[in-house]
Amino acid sequence: VAGSIPVTSTNFMRSRSRTAAPISLSRDVTDAVGQVPIVRLNRLGAPCRTHELYLKLESCNPGGSIKEKNAVYLIRRAIASGILRPGGTIIESSSGNFGIGLAMVGAALGYKVVIVVDPQTPPPLRRMLLAYGARLVNVAESEADAYGSVQGARMKKAEALAREIPGGWYVCQHLNPANPDAHAEYTAREIEAAFKVLPDVIIAGVSTAGQVTGLTRYFAKRHPQVKFVAVDVAGSAILGTPRHPYKMTGLGLCFSPPVFDPSSLTAAYSVTDQIAFSMCHLLARKEGLLLGASTGAIVAAGLAVAGKKSKKILMINPDRGDRYLETVYNHEWLKAQDIKLLEEKALLKASMSLKPVSRALLLRKSA
């Protein structure tokens, strides 16, 4: 790879000693959240030779995802305000990662946790939630909307449980106005501290809009030169593109979250399951990174953003790939879903050819 340093025993040891940093001592698992590496991508085709492409590995958080930041921040805030009292129950609708974050923090701080799930919640995520001591409440597939989404039904069930359970608190990350503050408090400051010269572009999945909103608010005040790009799965309602069923978890909603502000973005991309899942496999084979489904979409958009002018681009990896071994990394499951993985050359071409969602459509969503 152009620009890479040949690995010898001497320069390897020098590199290790030069980059070694003291390990922080944390009072509990909640204080360890956010201490994650940022790695450069080197083997994903021509863009890696002409651009600095970095991936912030939020998959290295204690529970494996970026959502732990939201869980820590919102729970601590609820405790401080008295909304969540000792002996109370944390309730949420989640397809996986945020639920796991809440269950992890709830276990560490001594709170009961109830998570509303649906048939699309992967079995490994269910087992992780149960391992942390969470109680699962299932919403049937028959309650899905016309596009196959059960998010609305899950949220209604969580709201009902909060009324029924004494001391119950429904977090409601999708509608909670404090949700983006977690990423101003954590993610934005971590990026600021990591780079002597900040990235030209930061790319994140949109989902509940907590990440992109928290980041854009923070950087707009302090570093307005940094541009932001949001990524969603094709078929989701958030960016105003046509609705249809999709298999992605971690991205996509049946509505546009109220904190989402498209005017703060330079661009937004809608990426298909096929491209996203294919990129996940390529990242594992070429970069040694086994990451979650949404990361594939985010990296594909990163290659599209790169273009011809040299840029420093930072992409946010939301979660790790082991929780998708029975889906995204399972060839039998992919075949059953009629998703054919793209070969490397076709995948890189498809990624670099992605077109952003029209500005007019984006701004219409914010009107």
Short mmCIF file of C-alpha atoms in Angstrom, two decimals:
data_model
loop_
_atom_site.label_atom_id
_atom_site.label_comp_id
_atom_site.label_asym_id
_atom_site.label_seq_id
_atom_site.Cartn_x
_atom_site.Cartn_y
_atom_site.Cartn_z
CA VAL A 1 0.00 0.00 0.00
CA ALA A 2 1.40 3.37 -0.97
CA GLY A 3 2.57 5.35 2.02
CA SER A 4 2.76 2.35 4.34
CA ILE A 5 5.90 1.52 6.38
CA PRO A 6 7.54 -1.91 5.90
CA VAL A 7 7.11 -3.91 9.10
CA THR A 8 10.39 -5.05 10.65
CA SER A 9 11.02 -6.16 14.21
CA THR A 10 12.88 -2.89 14.88
CA ASN A 11 10.31 -0.40 13.59
CA PHE A 12 7.47 -2.50 15.03
CA MET A 13 8.91 -2.21 18.52
CA ARG A 14 9.59 1.49 18.01
CA SER A 15 6.01 1.96 16.85
CA ARG A 16 4.73 0.12 19.90
CA SER A 17 6.78 2.17 22.31
CA ARG A 18 5.94 5.43 20.54
CA THR A 19 2.17 4.87 20.56
CA ALA A 20 1.83 3.16 23.94
CA ALA A 21 -0.35 5.10 26.38
CA PRO A 22 -1.18 4.55 30.02
CA ILE A 23 -4.35 2.57 30.64
CA SER A 24 -6.99 4.54 32.52
CA LEU A 25 -8.20 3.13 35.82
CA SER A 26 -12.01 3.21 35.97
CA ARG A 27 -14.12 3.08 39.11
CA ASP A 28 -16.65 0.88 37.28
CA VAL A 29 -17.61 -0.18 33.76
CA THR A 30 -19.55 3.05 33.12
CA ASP A 31 -16.35 5.10 33.45
CA ALA A 32 -14.60 2.94 30.85
CA VAL A 33 -17.06 3.96 28.12
CA GLY A 34 -15.48 6.03 25.35
CA GLN A 35 -11.90 4.78 25.68
CA VAL A 36 -11.71 3.39 22.14
CA PRO A 37 -9.06 3.38 19.37
CA ILE A 38 -9.14 5.12 16.01
CA VAL A 39 -7.55 3.12 13.18
CA ARG A 40 -6.60 3.98 9.63
CA LEU A 41 -8.01 1.94 6.74
CA ASN A 42 -5.33 0.87 4.28
CA ARG A 43 -6.58 -1.81 1.90
CA LEU A 44 -9.95 -0.74 0.53
CA GLY A 45 -8.85 0.25 -2.93
CA ALA A 46 -7.59 3.51 -4.41
CA PRO A 47 -9.20 5.90 -1.86
CA CYS A 48 -6.93 4.49 0.87
CA ARG A 49 -3.88 5.51 -1.16
CA THR A 50 -5.02 9.08 -1.81
CA HIS A 51 -6.93 9.88 1.39
CA GLU A 52 -6.60 9.45 5.13
CA LEU A 53 -9.54 7.24 6.00
CA TYR A 54 -10.04 6.56 9.71
CA LEU A 55 -12.52 4.44 11.62
CA LYS A 56 -13.39 5.24 15.24
CA LEU A 57 -13.92 1.82 16.79
CA GLU A 58 -16.86 2.33 19.12
CA SER A 59 -17.12 -1.46 18.91
CA CYS A 60 -14.36 -1.45 21.55
CA ASN A 61 -16.60 0.00 24.24
CA PRO A 62 -17.12 -2.44 27.16
CA GLY A 63 -20.43 -3.76 25.81
CA GLY A 64 -19.45 -3.52 22.15
CA SER A 65 -21.26 -0.43 20.87
CA ILE A 66 -21.48 3.35 20.81
CA LYS A 67 -24.94 3.23 22.42
CA GLU A 68 -23.36 2.70 25.84
CA LYS A 69 -22.53 6.41 25.86
CA ASN A 70 -26.22 7.26 25.51
CA ALA A 71 -27.07 4.73 28.20
CA VAL A 72 -24.55 6.09 30.71
CA TYR A 73 -25.42 9.72 30.02
CA LEU A 74 -29.21 9.36 30.09
CA ILE A 75 -29.27 7.09 33.15
CA ARG A 76 -26.96 9.37 35.14
CA ARG A 77 -29.09 12.35 34.12
CA ALA A 78 -32.29 10.56 35.16
CA ILE A 79 -30.79 9.63 38.54
CA ALA A 80 -29.57 13.19 39.14
CA SER A 81 -32.99 14.65 38.31
CA GLY A 82 -34.88 12.12 40.45
CA ILE A 83 -36.79 10.58 37.54
CA LEU A 84 -35.06 7.25 38.18
CA ARG A 85 -35.02 6.32 41.86
CA PRO A 86 -33.32 3.48 43.75
CA GLY A 87 -35.14 0.23 43.05
CA GLY A 88 -36.61 1.64 39.83
CA THR A 89 -36.88 -0.06 36.46
CA ILE A 90 -35.33 1.16 33.20
CA ILE A 91 -37.60 0.47 30.21
CA GLU A 92 -36.80 0.83 26.53
CA SER A 93 -37.72 -0.31 23.02
CA SER A 94 -34.54 -1.47 21.29
CA SER A 95 -33.40 -3.65 18.40
CA GLY A 96 -30.25 -4.46 20.35
CA ASN A 97 -27.34 -2.13 21.01
CA PHE A 98 -29.03 0.52 23.13
CA GLY A 99 -30.84 -2.18 25.05
CA ILE A 100 -27.51 -3.90 25.75
CA GLY A 101 -26.01 -0.59 26.88
CA LEU A 102 -28.92 0.01 29.26
CA ALA A 103 -28.73 -3.56 30.59
CA MET A 104 -24.97 -3.22 31.15
CA VAL A 105 -25.28 0.10 32.99
CA GLY A 106 -28.35 -1.06 34.88
CA ALA A 107 -26.45 -4.10 36.13
CA ALA A 108 -23.47 -1.97 37.18
CA LEU A 109 -25.65 0.55 39.05
CA GLY A 110 -28.20 -1.87 40.50
CA TYR A 111 -31.34 -1.15 38.44
CA LYS A 112 -33.79 -3.58 36.86
CA VAL A 113 -34.04 -3.33 33.05
CA VAL A 114 -36.90 -4.29 30.71
CA ILE A 115 -36.28 -4.23 26.95
CA VAL A 116 -39.05 -4.49 24.34
CA VAL A 117 -37.82 -6.51 21.34
CA ASP A 118 -39.28 -7.95 18.14
CA PRO A 119 -38.73 -10.94 15.81
CA GLN A 120 -35.95 -9.11 13.93
CA THR A 121 -33.82 -8.86 17.09
CA PRO A 122 -30.93 -11.30 16.40
CA PRO A 123 -30.61 -14.28 18.77
CA PRO A 124 -27.10 -13.28 19.97
CA LEU A 125 -28.42 -9.88 21.04
CA ARG A 126 -31.26 -11.51 22.93
CA ARG A 127 -28.81 -13.79 24.74
CA MET A 128 -26.59 -10.84 25.61
CA LEU A 129 -29.53 -8.92 27.06
CA LEU A 130 -30.54 -11.93 29.15
CA ALA A 131 -26.94 -12.44 30.31
CA TYR A 132 -26.92 -8.88 31.71
CA GLY A 133 -30.11 -9.69 33.63
CA ALA A 134 -32.60 -7.77 31.48
CA ARG A 135 -36.17 -8.97 31.07
CA LEU A 136 -37.34 -9.18 27.46
CA VAL A 137 -40.87 -8.33 26.33
CA ASN A 138 -41.69 -9.44 22.79
CA VAL A 139 -43.79 -7.61 20.22
CA ALA A 140 -45.28 -9.87 17.55
CA GLU A 141 -44.48 -9.53 13.87
CA SER A 142 -48.21 -9.23 13.24
CA GLU A 143 -48.00 -5.73 14.74
CA ALA A 144 -45.64 -4.52 11.98
CA ASP A 145 -46.65 -1.61 9.76
CA ALA A 146 -47.12 -1.84 6.00
CA TYR A 147 -43.35 -1.69 5.47
CA GLY A 148 -42.52 -4.47 7.93
CA SER A 149 -41.39 -2.19 10.77
CA VAL A 150 -42.46 -2.97 14.35
CA GLN A 151 -40.73 0.07 15.87
CA GLY A 152 -43.99 1.92 16.44
CA ALA A 153 -45.54 -1.11 18.17
CA ARG A 154 -42.44 -1.58 20.33
CA MET A 155 -42.48 2.04 21.46
CA LYS A 156 -46.19 1.87 22.38
CA LYS A 157 -45.53 -1.27 24.42
CA ALA A 158 -42.60 0.36 26.26
CA GLU A 159 -44.74 3.38 27.06
CA ALA A 160 -47.48 1.14 28.43
CA LEU A 161 -44.99 -0.81 30.57
CA ALA A 162 -43.69 2.44 32.10
CA ARG A 163 -47.24 3.21 33.27
CA GLU A 164 -47.78 -0.30 34.63
CA ILE A 165 -44.48 -0.92 36.44
CA PRO A 166 -44.03 0.99 39.73
CA GLY A 167 -40.90 3.15 39.49
CA GLY A 168 -40.68 2.48 35.75
CA TRP A 169 -38.81 4.99 33.55
CA TYR A 170 -39.14 4.82 29.76
CA VAL A 171 -35.89 6.17 28.31
CA CYS A 172 -37.33 6.66 24.78
CA GLN A 173 -34.05 7.42 23.03
CA HIS A 174 -35.91 8.14 19.78
CA LEU A 175 -37.80 11.11 21.25
CA ASN A 176 -35.61 12.07 24.22
CA PRO A 177 -34.24 15.59 23.54
CA ALA A 178 -31.20 14.87 25.75
CA ASN A 179 -30.11 11.91 23.60
CA PRO A 180 -27.66 13.94 21.41
CA ASP A 181 -25.99 15.47 24.48
CA ALA A 182 -24.23 12.16 25.14
CA HIS A 183 -22.22 12.57 21.93
CA ALA A 184 -21.37 16.20 22.61
CA GLU A 185 -20.15 15.08 26.03
CA TYR A 186 -18.30 11.97 24.86
CA THR A 187 -17.76 11.39 21.13
CA ALA A 188 -17.10 14.97 20.01
CA ARG A 189 -14.56 15.62 22.77
CA GLU A 190 -12.82 12.29 22.07
CA ILE A 191 -12.42 13.21 18.40
CA GLU A 192 -11.19 16.68 19.31
CA ALA A 193 -8.56 15.20 21.65
CA ALA A 194 -7.41 12.49 19.21
CA PHE A 195 -6.53 14.66 16.19
CA LYS A 196 -3.92 17.41 16.11
CA VAL A 197 -5.48 18.42 12.79
CA LEU A 198 -9.18 17.62 12.76
CA PRO A 199 -10.79 15.57 9.97
CA ASP A 200 -12.22 17.38 6.98
CA VAL A 201 -15.32 15.18 7.10
CA ILE A 202 -16.97 13.08 9.82
CA ILE A 203 -19.44 10.38 8.76
CA ALA A 204 -21.96 8.76 11.10
CA GLY A 205 -25.11 6.68 10.92
CA VAL A 206 -28.28 8.66 11.50
CA SER A 207 -30.62 6.15 13.25
CA THR A 208 -32.09 8.02 16.26
CA ALA A 209 -29.97 11.06 15.19
CA GLY A 210 -28.24 11.22 18.55
CA GLN A 211 -24.75 10.89 17.08
CA VAL A 212 -25.01 13.29 14.14
CA THR A 213 -26.95 15.88 16.12
CA GLY A 214 -24.64 15.84 19.13
CA LEU A 215 -21.55 15.99 16.95
CA THR A 216 -22.78 18.74 14.63
CA ARG A 217 -23.94 20.91 17.53
CA TYR A 218 -20.56 20.62 19.25
CA PHE A 219 -18.41 21.17 16.16
CA ALA A 220 -20.54 24.01 14.76
CA LYS A 221 -19.60 26.11 17.80
CA ARG A 222 -15.93 25.17 18.02
CA HIS A 223 -14.76 23.85 14.64
CA PRO A 224 -17.24 24.93 11.96
CA GLN A 225 -14.84 23.94 9.16
CA VAL A 226 -15.52 20.23 9.80
CA LYS A 227 -18.21 18.86 7.51
CA PHE A 228 -20.70 16.13 8.43
CA VAL A 229 -22.29 13.34 6.42
CA ALA A 230 -25.13 11.12 7.64
CA VAL A 231 -25.82 7.55 6.50
CA ASP A 232 -29.04 5.54 6.62
CA VAL A 233 -30.23 2.22 5.21
CA ALA A 234 -32.27 2.23 2.01
CA GLY A 235 -35.94 1.71 2.86
CA SER A 236 -35.87 3.80 6.03
CA ALA A 237 -38.09 6.87 6.44
CA ILE A 238 -35.50 9.20 7.93
CA LEU A 239 -34.00 10.76 4.80
CA GLY A 240 -37.28 10.94 2.88
CA THR A 241 -36.26 8.25 0.37
CA PRO A 242 -38.79 5.57 -0.72
CA ARG A 243 -39.91 3.21 2.04
CA HIS A 244 -39.51 -0.55 1.69
CA PRO A 245 -38.55 -3.47 3.96
CA TYR A 246 -34.88 -3.89 4.88
CA LYS A 247 -32.84 -6.34 6.97
CA MET A 248 -30.44 -3.88 8.58
CA THR A 249 -30.53 -3.45 12.35
CA GLY A 250 -28.84 -0.45 13.94
CA LEU A 251 -29.90 1.92 11.17
CA GLY A 252 -33.35 2.87 9.95
CA LEU A 253 -36.59 4.13 11.48
CA CYS A 254 -40.22 4.26 10.42
CA PHE A 255 -40.21 8.03 11.13
CA SER A 256 -37.78 10.94 11.15
CA PRO A 257 -36.59 11.57 14.74
CA PRO A 258 -37.40 15.06 16.03
CA VAL A 259 -33.77 15.97 16.86
CA PHE A 260 -32.60 15.27 13.30
CA ASP A 261 -31.51 18.49 11.58
CA PRO A 262 -30.58 17.88 7.91
CA SER A 263 -29.52 21.52 7.47
CA SER A 264 -26.43 20.80 9.60
CA LEU A 265 -25.20 18.19 7.10
CA THR A 266 -23.10 18.52 3.99
CA ALA A 267 -24.67 15.37 2.55
CA ALA A 268 -26.55 12.19 3.42
CA TYR A 269 -26.42 8.74 1.84
CA SER A 270 -28.95 5.92 1.66
CA VAL A 271 -27.15 2.55 1.36
CA THR A 272 -28.67 -0.82 0.50
CA ASP A 273 -28.41 -3.94 2.63
CA GLN A 274 -26.43 -5.60 -0.16
CA ILE A 275 -23.70 -2.95 -0.27
CA ALA A 276 -23.55 -2.63 3.52
CA PHE A 277 -23.32 -6.37 4.21
CA SER A 278 -20.79 -6.87 1.39
CA MET A 279 -18.61 -4.14 2.87
CA CYS A 280 -18.73 -5.85 6.27
CA HIS A 281 -17.24 -8.99 4.73
CA LEU A 282 -14.60 -6.97 2.86
CA LEU A 283 -13.57 -5.11 6.03
CA ALA A 284 -13.06 -8.41 7.81
CA ARG A 285 -10.97 -9.91 5.00
CA LYS A 286 -8.94 -6.85 4.02
CA GLU A 287 -8.63 -4.83 7.24
CA GLY A 288 -9.03 -7.50 9.95
CA LEU A 289 -12.10 -5.68 11.31
CA LEU A 290 -15.20 -7.75 12.15
CA LEU A 291 -17.79 -5.03 12.57
CA GLY A 292 -21.54 -4.53 12.62
CA ALA A 293 -23.95 -4.15 9.73
CA SER A 294 -24.30 -0.37 9.90
CA THR A 295 -20.53 0.06 9.70
CA GLY A 296 -20.59 -1.44 6.23
CA ALA A 297 -23.02 1.26 5.10
CA ILE A 298 -20.97 4.01 6.75
CA VAL A 299 -17.69 2.88 5.15
CA ALA A 300 -19.34 2.54 1.74
CA ALA A 301 -20.54 6.15 2.06
CA GLY A 302 -17.03 7.14 3.15
CA LEU A 303 -15.61 5.81 -0.11
CA ALA A 304 -18.24 7.79 -2.02
CA VAL A 305 -17.40 10.97 -0.11
CA ALA A 306 -13.66 10.60 -0.72
CA GLY A 307 -13.83 11.67 -4.37
CA LYS A 308 -10.70 12.98 -6.08
CA LYS A 309 -9.53 15.75 -3.75
CA SER A 310 -7.38 14.45 -0.92
CA LYS A 311 -9.28 14.45 2.39
CA LYS A 312 -8.99 13.27 5.97
CA ILE A 313 -12.21 11.39 6.68
CA LEU A 314 -13.33 9.94 10.00
CA MET A 315 -16.09 7.31 10.04
CA ILE A 316 -17.87 6.23 13.21
CA ASN A 317 -18.13 2.45 13.71
CA PRO A 318 -21.20 1.86 15.90
CA ASP A 319 -20.78 -1.78 16.97
CA ARG A 320 -18.86 -5.04 16.60
CA GLY A 321 -19.63 -7.93 14.29
CA ASP A 322 -19.87 -10.91 16.61
CA ARG A 323 -23.52 -10.13 17.29
CA TYR A 324 -24.22 -10.53 13.56
CA LEU A 325 -22.60 -13.96 13.08
CA GLU A 326 -26.01 -15.57 12.60
CA THR A 327 -27.17 -12.94 10.10
CA VAL A 328 -24.78 -10.69 8.17
CA TYR A 329 -21.87 -13.16 8.43
CA ASN A 330 -24.02 -16.25 7.85
CA HIS A 331 -24.10 -17.22 4.16
CA GLU A 332 -27.16 -19.43 4.64
CA TRP A 333 -29.09 -16.53 6.18
CA LEU A 334 -28.01 -14.19 3.38
CA LYS A 335 -29.18 -16.73 0.81
CA ALA A 336 -32.54 -17.07 2.57
CA GLN A 337 -32.93 -13.27 2.43
CA ASP A 338 -31.98 -13.26 -1.28
CA ILE A 339 -28.98 -11.03 -0.60
CA LYS A 340 -26.00 -11.81 -2.83
CA LEU A 341 -22.68 -10.39 -1.65
CA LEU A 342 -20.78 -8.25 -4.16
CA GLU A 343 -17.22 -9.19 -5.08
CA GLU A 344 -14.51 -6.72 -4.10
CA LYS A 345 -14.14 -4.92 -7.43
CA ALA A 346 -17.90 -4.55 -7.96
CA LEU A 347 -18.38 -3.48 -4.34
CA LEU A 348 -15.74 -0.75 -4.45
CA LYS A 349 -17.18 0.54 -7.72
CA ALA A 350 -20.73 0.53 -6.32
CA SER A 351 -19.60 2.31 -3.16
CA MET A 352 -17.64 5.02 -4.93
CA SER A 353 -20.59 5.52 -7.30
CA LEU A 354 -23.13 6.18 -4.53
CA LYS A 355 -24.99 9.46 -4.94
CA PRO A 356 -26.12 11.59 -1.98
CA VAL A 357 -29.77 12.12 -1.24
CA SER A 358 -30.93 15.30 -2.95
CA ARG A 359 -30.53 18.44 -0.86
CA ALA A 360 -34.09 19.49 -1.63
CA LEU A 361 -35.45 16.20 -0.30
CA LEU A 362 -33.34 16.42 2.86
CA LEU A 363 -34.38 19.97 3.64
CA ARG A 364 -38.03 19.11 2.99
CA LYS A 365 -37.73 16.57 5.82
CA SER A 366 -36.68 19.33 8.21
CA ALA A 367 -39.40 21.78 7.15
#
